[in-house]
Tab-separated table of C-alpha atoms in Angstrom:
chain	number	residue	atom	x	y	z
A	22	UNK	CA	-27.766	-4.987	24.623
A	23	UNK	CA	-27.147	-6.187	21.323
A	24	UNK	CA	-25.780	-3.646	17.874
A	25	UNK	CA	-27.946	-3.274	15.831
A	26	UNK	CA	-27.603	-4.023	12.222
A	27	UNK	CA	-24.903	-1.907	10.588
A	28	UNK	CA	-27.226	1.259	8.026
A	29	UNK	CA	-26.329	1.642	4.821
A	30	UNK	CA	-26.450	5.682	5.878
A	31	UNK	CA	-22.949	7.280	4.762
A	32	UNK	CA	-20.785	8.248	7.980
A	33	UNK	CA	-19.760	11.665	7.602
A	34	UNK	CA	-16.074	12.757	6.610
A	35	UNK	CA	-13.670	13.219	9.085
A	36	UNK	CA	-10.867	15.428	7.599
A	37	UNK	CA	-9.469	16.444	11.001
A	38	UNK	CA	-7.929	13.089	10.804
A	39	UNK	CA	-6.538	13.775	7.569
A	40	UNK	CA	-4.970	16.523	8.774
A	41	UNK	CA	-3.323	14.994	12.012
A	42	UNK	CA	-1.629	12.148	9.590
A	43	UNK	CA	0.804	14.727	8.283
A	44	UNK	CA	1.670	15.915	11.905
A	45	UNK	CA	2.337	11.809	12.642
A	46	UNK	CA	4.566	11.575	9.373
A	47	UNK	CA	5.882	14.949	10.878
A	48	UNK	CA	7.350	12.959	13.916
A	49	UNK	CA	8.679	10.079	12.415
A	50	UNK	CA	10.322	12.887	10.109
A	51	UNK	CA	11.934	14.295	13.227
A	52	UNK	CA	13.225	10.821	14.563
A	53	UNK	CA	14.846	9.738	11.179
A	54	UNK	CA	16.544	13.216	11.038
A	55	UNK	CA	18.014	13.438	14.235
A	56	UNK	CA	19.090	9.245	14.765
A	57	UNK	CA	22.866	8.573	15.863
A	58	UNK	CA	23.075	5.494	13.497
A	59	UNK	CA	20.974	4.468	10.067
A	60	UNK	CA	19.332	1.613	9.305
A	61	UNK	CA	21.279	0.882	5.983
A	62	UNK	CA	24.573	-0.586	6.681
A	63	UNK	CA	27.363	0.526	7.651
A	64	UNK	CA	24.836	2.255	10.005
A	65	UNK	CA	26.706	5.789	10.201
A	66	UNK	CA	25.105	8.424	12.182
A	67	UNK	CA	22.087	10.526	10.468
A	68	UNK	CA	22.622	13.729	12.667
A	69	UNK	CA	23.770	16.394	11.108
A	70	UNK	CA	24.691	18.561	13.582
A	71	UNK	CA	28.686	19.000	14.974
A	72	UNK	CA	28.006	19.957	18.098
A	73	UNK	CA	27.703	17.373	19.800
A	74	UNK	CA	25.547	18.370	22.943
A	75	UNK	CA	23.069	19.724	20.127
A	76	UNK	CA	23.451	16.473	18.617
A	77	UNK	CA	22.112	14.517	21.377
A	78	UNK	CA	19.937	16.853	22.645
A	79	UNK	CA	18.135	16.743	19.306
A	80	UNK	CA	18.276	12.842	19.761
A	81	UNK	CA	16.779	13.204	22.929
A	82	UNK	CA	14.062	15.425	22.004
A	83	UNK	CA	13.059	13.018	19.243
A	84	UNK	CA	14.038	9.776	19.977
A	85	UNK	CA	10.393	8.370	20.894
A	86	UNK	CA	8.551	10.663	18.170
A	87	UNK	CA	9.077	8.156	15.479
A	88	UNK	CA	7.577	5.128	17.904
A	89	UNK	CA	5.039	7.326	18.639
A	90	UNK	CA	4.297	8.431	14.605
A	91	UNK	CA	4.059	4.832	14.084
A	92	UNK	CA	1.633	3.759	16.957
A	93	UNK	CA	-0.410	6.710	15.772
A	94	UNK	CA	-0.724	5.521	12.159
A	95	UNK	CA	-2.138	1.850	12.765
A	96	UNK	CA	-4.550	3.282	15.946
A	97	UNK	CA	-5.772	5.615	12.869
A	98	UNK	CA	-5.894	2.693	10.345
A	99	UNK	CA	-8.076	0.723	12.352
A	100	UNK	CA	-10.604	3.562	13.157
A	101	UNK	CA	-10.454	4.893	9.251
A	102	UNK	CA	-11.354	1.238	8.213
A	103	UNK	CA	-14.209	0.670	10.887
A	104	UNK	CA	-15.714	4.337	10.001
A	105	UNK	CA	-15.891	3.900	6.418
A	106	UNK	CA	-16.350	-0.314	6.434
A	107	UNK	CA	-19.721	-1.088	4.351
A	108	UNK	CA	-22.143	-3.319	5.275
A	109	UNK	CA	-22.264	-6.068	2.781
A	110	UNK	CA	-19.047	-5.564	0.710
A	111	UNK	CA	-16.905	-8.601	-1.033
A	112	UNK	CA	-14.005	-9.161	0.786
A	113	UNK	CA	-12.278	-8.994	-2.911
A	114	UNK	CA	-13.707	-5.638	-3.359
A	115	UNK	CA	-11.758	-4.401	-0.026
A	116	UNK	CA	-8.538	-6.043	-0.199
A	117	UNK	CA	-8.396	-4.679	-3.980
A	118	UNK	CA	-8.733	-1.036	-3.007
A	119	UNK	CA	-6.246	-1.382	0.037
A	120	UNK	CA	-3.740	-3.287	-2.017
A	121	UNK	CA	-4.115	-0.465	-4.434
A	122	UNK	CA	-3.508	2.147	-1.851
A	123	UNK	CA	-0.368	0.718	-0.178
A	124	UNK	CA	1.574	-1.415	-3.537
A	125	UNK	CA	2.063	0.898	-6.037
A	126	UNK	CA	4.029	3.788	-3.476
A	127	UNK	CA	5.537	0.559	-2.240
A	128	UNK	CA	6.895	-0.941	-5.207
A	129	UNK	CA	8.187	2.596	-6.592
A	130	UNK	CA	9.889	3.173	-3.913
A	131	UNK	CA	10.896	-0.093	-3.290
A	132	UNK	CA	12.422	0.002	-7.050
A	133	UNK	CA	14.258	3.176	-6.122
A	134	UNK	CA	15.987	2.034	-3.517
A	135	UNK	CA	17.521	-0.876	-5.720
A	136	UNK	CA	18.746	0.894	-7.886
A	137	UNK	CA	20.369	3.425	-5.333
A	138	UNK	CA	21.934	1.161	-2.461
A	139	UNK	CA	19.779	-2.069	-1.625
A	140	UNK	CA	21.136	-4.098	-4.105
A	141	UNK	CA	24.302	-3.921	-3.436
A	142	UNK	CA	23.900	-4.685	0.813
A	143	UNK	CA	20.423	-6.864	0.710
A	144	UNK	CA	20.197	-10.660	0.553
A	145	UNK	CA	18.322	-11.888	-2.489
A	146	UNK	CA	15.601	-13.274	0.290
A	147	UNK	CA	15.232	-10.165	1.874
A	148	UNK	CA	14.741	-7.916	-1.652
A	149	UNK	CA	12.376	-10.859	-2.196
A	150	UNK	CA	10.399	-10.537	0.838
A	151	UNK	CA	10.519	-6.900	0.914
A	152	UNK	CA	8.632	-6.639	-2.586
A	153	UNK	CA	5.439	-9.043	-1.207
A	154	UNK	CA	5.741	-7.133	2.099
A	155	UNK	CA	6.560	-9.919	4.151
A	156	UNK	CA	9.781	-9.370	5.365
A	157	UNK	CA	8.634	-7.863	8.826
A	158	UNK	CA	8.096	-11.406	9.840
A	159	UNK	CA	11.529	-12.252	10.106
A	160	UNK	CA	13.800	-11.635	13.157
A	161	UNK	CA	16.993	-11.016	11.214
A	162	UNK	CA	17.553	-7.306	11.395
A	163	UNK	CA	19.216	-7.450	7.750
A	164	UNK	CA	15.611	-8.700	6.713
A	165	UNK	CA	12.747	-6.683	8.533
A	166	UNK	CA	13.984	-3.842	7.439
A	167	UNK	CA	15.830	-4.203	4.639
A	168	UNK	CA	15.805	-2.180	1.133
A	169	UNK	CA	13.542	0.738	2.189
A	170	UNK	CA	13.308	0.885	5.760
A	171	UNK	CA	10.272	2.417	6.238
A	172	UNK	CA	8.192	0.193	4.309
A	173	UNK	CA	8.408	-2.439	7.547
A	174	UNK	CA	5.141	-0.519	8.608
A	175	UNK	CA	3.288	-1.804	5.771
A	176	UNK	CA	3.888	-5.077	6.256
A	177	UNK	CA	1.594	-4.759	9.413
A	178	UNK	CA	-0.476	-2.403	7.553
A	179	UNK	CA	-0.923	-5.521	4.664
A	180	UNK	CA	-1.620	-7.650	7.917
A	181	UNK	CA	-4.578	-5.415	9.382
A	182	UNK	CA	-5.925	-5.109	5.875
A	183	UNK	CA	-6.218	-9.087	5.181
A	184	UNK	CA	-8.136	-9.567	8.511
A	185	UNK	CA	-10.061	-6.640	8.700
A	186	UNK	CA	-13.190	-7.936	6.510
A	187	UNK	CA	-12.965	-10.785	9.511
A	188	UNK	CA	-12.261	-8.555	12.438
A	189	UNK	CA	-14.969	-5.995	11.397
A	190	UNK	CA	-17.679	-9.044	12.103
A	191	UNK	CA	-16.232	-9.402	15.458
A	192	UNK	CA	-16.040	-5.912	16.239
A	193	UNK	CA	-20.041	-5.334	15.213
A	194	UNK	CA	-21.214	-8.023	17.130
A	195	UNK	CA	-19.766	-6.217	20.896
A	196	UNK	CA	-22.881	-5.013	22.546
A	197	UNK	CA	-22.802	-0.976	23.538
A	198	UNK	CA	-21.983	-1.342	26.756
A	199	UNK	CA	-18.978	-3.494	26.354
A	200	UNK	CA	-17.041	-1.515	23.770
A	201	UNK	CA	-14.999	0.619	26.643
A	202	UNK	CA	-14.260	-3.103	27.725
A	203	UNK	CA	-12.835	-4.479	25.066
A	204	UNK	CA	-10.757	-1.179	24.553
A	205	UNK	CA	-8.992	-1.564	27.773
A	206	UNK	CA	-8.006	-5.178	26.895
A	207	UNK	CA	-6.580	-4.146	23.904
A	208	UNK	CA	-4.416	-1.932	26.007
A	209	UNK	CA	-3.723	-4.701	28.074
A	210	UNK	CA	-2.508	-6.847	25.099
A	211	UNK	CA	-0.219	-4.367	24.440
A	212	UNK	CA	1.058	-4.571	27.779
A	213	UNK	CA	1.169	-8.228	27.956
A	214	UNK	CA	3.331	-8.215	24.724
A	215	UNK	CA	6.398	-6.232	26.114
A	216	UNK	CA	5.778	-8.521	29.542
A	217	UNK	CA	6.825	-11.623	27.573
A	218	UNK	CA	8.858	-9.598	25.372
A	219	UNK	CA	10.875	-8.584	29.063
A	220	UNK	CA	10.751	-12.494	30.129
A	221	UNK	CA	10.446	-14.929	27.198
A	222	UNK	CA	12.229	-13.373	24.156
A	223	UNK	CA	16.083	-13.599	23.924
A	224	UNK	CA	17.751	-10.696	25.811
A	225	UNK	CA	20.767	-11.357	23.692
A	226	UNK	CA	22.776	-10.524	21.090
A	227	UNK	CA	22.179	-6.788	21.788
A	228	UNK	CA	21.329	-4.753	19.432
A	229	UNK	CA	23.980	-2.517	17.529
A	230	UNK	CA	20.674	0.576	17.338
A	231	UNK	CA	18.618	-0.127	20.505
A	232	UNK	CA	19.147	-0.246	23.776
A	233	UNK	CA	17.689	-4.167	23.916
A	234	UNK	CA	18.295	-7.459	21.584
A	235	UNK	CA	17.506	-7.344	18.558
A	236	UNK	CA	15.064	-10.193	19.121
A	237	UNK	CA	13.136	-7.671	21.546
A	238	UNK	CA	13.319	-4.691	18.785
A	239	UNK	CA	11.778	-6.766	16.609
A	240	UNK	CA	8.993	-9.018	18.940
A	241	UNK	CA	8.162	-5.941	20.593
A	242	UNK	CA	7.651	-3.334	17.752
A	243	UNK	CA	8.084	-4.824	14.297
A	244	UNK	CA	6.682	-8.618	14.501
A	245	UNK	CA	3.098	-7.460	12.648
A	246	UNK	CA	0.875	-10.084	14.999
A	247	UNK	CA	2.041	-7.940	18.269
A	248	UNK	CA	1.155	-4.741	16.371
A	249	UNK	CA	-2.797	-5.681	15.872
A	250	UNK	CA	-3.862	-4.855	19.122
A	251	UNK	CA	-3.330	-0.805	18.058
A	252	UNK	CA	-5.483	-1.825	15.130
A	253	UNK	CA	-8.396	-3.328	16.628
A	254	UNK	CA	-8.140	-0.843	19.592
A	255	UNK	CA	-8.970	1.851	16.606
A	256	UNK	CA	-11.959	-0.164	14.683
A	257	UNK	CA	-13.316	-0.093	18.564
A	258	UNK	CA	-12.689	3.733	18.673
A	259	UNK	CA	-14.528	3.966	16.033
A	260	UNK	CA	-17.520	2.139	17.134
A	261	UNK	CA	-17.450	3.973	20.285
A	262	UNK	CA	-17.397	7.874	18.717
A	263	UNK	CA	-20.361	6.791	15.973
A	264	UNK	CA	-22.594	5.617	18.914
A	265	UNK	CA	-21.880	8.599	20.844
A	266	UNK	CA	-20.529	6.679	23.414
A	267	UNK	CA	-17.171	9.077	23.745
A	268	UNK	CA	-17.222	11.796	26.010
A	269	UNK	CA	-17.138	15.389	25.866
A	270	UNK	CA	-12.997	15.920	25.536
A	271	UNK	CA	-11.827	19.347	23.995
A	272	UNK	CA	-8.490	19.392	21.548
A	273	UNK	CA	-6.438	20.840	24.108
A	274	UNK	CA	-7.092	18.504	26.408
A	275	UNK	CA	-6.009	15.802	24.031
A	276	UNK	CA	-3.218	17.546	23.275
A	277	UNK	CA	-2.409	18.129	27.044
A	278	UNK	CA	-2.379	14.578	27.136
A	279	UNK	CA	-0.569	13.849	24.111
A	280	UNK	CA	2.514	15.971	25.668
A	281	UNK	CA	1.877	14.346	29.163
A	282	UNK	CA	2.442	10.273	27.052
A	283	UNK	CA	5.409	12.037	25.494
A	284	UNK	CA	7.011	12.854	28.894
A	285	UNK	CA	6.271	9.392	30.079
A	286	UNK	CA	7.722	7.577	27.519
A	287	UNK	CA	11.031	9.637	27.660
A	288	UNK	CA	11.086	7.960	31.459
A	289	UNK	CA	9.825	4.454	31.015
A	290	UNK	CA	12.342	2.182	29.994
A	291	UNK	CA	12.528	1.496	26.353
A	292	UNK	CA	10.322	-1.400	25.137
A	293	UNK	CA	7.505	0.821	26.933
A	294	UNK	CA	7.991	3.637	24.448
A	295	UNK	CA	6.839	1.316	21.382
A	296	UNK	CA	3.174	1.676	22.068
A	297	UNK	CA	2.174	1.746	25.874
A	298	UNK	CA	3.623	5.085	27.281
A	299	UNK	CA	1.645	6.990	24.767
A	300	UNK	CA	-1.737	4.385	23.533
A	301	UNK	CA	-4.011	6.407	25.875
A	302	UNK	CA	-3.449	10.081	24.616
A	303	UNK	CA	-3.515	8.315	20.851
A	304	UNK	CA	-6.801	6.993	21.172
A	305	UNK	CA	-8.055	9.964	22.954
A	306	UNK	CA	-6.393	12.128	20.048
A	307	UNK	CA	-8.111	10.541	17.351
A	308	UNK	CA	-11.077	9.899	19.012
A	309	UNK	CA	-12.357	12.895	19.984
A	310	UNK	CA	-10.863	14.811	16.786
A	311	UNK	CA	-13.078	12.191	14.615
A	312	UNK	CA	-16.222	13.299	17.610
A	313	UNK	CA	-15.370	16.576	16.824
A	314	UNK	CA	-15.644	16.174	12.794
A	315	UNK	CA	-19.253	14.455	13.139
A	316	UNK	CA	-20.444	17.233	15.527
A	317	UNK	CA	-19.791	19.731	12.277
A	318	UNK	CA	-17.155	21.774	14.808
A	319	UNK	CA	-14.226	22.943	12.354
A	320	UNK	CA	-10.443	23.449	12.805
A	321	UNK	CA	-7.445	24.572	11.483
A	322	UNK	CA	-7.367	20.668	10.562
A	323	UNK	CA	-9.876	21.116	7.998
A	324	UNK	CA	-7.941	23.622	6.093
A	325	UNK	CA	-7.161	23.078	2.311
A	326	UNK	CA	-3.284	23.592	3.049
A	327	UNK	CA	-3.684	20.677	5.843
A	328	UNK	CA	-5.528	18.420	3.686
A	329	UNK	CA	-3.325	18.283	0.977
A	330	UNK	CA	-0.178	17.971	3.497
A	331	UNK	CA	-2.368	14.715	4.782
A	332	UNK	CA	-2.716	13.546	1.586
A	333	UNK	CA	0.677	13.689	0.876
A	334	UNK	CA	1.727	11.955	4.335
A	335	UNK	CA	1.735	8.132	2.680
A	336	UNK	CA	4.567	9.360	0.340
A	337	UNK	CA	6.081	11.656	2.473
A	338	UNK	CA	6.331	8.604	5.353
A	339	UNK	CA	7.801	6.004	2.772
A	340	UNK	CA	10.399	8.760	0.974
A	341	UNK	CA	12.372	8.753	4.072
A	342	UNK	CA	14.165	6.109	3.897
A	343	UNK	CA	15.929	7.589	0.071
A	344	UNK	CA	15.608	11.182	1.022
A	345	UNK	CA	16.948	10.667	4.736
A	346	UNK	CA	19.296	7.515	5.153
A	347	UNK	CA	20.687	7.349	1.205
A	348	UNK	CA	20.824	11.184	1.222
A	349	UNK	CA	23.277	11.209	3.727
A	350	UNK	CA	25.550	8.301	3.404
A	351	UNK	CA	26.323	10.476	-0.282
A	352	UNK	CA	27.345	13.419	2.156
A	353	UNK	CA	29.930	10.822	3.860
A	354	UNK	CA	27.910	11.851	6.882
A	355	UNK	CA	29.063	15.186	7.159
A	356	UNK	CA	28.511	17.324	10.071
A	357	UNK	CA	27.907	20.811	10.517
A	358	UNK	CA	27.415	24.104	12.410
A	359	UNK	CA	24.303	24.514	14.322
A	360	UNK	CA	22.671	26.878	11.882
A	361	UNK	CA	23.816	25.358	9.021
A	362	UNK	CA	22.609	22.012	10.381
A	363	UNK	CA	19.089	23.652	10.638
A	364	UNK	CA	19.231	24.832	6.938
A	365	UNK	CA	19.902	21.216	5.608
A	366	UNK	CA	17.117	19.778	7.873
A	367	UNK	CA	14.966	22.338	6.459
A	368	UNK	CA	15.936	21.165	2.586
A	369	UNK	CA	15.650	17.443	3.227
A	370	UNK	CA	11.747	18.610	4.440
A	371	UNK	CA	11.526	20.339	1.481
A	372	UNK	CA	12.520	17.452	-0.781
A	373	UNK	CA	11.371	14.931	1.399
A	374	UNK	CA	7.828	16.723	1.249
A	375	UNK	CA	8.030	17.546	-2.486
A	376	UNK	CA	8.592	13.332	-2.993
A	377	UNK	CA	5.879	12.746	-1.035
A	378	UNK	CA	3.858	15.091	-3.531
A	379	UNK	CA	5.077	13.330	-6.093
A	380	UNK	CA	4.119	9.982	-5.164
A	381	UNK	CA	0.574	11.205	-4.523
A	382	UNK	CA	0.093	12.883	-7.355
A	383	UNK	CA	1.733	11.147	-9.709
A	384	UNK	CA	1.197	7.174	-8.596
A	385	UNK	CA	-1.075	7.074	-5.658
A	386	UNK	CA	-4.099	9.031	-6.749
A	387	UNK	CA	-4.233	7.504	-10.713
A	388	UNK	CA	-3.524	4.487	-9.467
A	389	UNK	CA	-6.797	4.314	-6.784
A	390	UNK	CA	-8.799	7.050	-8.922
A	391	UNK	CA	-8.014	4.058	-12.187
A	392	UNK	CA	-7.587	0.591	-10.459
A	393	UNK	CA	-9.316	0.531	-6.652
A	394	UNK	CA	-12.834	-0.162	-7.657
A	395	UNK	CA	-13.598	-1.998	-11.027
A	396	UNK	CA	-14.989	0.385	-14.240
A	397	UNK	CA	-18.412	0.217	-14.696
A	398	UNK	CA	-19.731	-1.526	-17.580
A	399	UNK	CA	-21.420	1.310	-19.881
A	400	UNK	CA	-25.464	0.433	-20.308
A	401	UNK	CA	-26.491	-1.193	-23.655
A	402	UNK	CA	-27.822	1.273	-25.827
A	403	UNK	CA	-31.107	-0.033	-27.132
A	404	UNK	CA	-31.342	-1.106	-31.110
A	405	UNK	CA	-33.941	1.201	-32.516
A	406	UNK	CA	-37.044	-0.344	-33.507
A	407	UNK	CA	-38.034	0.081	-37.601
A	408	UNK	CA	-41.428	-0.573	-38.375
A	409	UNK	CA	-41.514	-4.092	-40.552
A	410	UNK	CA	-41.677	-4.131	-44.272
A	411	UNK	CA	-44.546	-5.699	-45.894
């Protein structure tokens, strides 16, 4: 069985996925909040609370959220992409929109961060290859993640979004009855990365924030080639729910298995938690919430108060790294009772959240709304014909 050719017929909105990004952002929120040592040198501990069996129980509840935030956000990439890809378009015409969607947050906050605390602790070739988004490619902790830490992400995200108009081609051309196929090997790449991550990649100098070398932090979770296999895995996903090839899953049950991957990767050891404990209940998560869009079934998703916390989820992902890490190295790292601990985590939300507004509404919607697709040239007004003089 071959596809057939890709219709021009609009696919249908699927804002339960918008929705579910904030929830992602949510967790990564939880993981930045509650780590026991920041990315930005002198790495001092993040946790704010004193007690320190709260401390690392709140570590402990969170400490896979953020990897799991993460693998979330490039499964969803890929399916978003592969959804909405259109038949025929210029490669130029894609890359310009997604450039325009990811650069100017990036470059604000990028800015931001120089002029708070990355110029004073980043090499000149790490601020350099943080501004083109290439700096994910190096193995030098000081680099991948240098002046705002979160941004690493997009350097994948960059990565997915040059090859898509290439993988997309690919990705049409998998007959029906081999998508579920080519799924599971996509799975399997990701387990075939931390396998040579475990036996080829350097096992030393270990890490001063992970439990492994810093070689494996980075091959197994950063690198951006190691991180297309969630990608592709999503344009499949994508393929699969629009043929009505996925099957009849309810929310709950995703969610049952969404807690179920959590468990699991609190157990595994730790290069497991990047993307393989928890892949299946992902792509079962978004799957069957996108299934459950085209069907016309509604949820709390679809609420106005949940799309415009998705909307904001971009910005409120990449403020984290000012809000969070440069936030409190200014409060010397303080510690503090349990309740008052809650009430701070509660205001950096609030002003982490109310950043992420801002960038939204203020750079990443004029920006797209202005700059994604080129203006349209206005039609020539005709000359009015006069009647010729004799």
């Amino acid at each position: 069985m071959t596809i057939e050719a890709p219709t021009t017929k609009r696919p249908p909105k699927l804002p339960s996925l918008t929705g579910l990004r904030f929830f992602a952002a949510l967790l990564v929120f939880g993981f930045h909040m509650t780590l026991s040592a920041s990315p930005i040198p002198p790495n001092d501990p993040i946790n704010l609370f004193a007690d320190e069996h709260v401390a690392r129980t709140a570590e402990r509840v969170f400490v896979t959220t953020g990897y799991i935030g993460v693998s979330f956000f490039f499964v969803l990439s890929g399916f978003l992409l592969a959804w909405a890809a259109k038949p025929g378009e210029k490669m130029t015409a894609f890359w310009r929109r997604r450039i325009m969607k990811i650069f100017p947050n990036h470059l604000v906050m990028w800015a931001l961060a120089m002029v708070l605390f990355a110029a004073s602790i980043t090499p000149v070739h790490a601020v350099v290859l943080n501004f083109f988004l290439l700096n994910s490619y190096s193995p030098d902790g000081a680099v991948n993640v240098a002046v705002n830490p979160p941004s690493w992400t997009l350097c994948s995200e960059l990565l997915f979004y040059l090859l898509f108009p290439l993988l997309i081609i690919g990705i049409r051309k998998i007959p029906g009855n081999r998508l579920w196929f080519w799924a599971a090997m996509m799975i399997v790449g990701m387990v075939l990365v931390q396998v040579v991550n475990l036996t080829v990649v350097p096992d030393s100098p270990k890490s001063a924030l992970t439990p492994v070398s810093s070689f494996q932090f980075w091959f197994g979770y950063i690198f951006p080639p190691t991180r297309l296999f969630e990608f592709i895995l999503g344009s499949i996903l994508a393929r699969i729910v629009m043929e009505h090839r996925w099957p009849a899953i309810r929310m709950w049950h995703a969610l049952l298995a969404c807690a179920a991957g959590y468990a699991l990767a609190n157990v595994v050891p730790f290069v497991w938690t990047f993307n393989v404990a928890t892949i299946i209940p992902i792509a079962v998560l978004i799957a069957t919430a996108a299934a459950g869009d085209a069907a016309g079934r509604s949820t709390f998703l679809q609420s106005r108060p949940m799309q415009w916390l998705g909307d904001t989820s971009f910005g409120f992902y990449l403020c984290q790294g000012v809000v969070i890490f440069w936030v409190r190295q200014m409060m010397h790292n303080a510690t503090f009772a349990t309740p008052v601990a809650l009430l701070y985590i509660v205001g950096f939300f609030g002003l982490t959240l109310l950043g992420g507004w801002a960038l939204y509404a203020l750079v990443e919607k004029p920006m797209m709304d202005r700059f994604a697709r080129p203006r349209r040239k206005p039609a020539a007004v005709p000359e009015p014909v006069t009647a010729p003089t004799v």
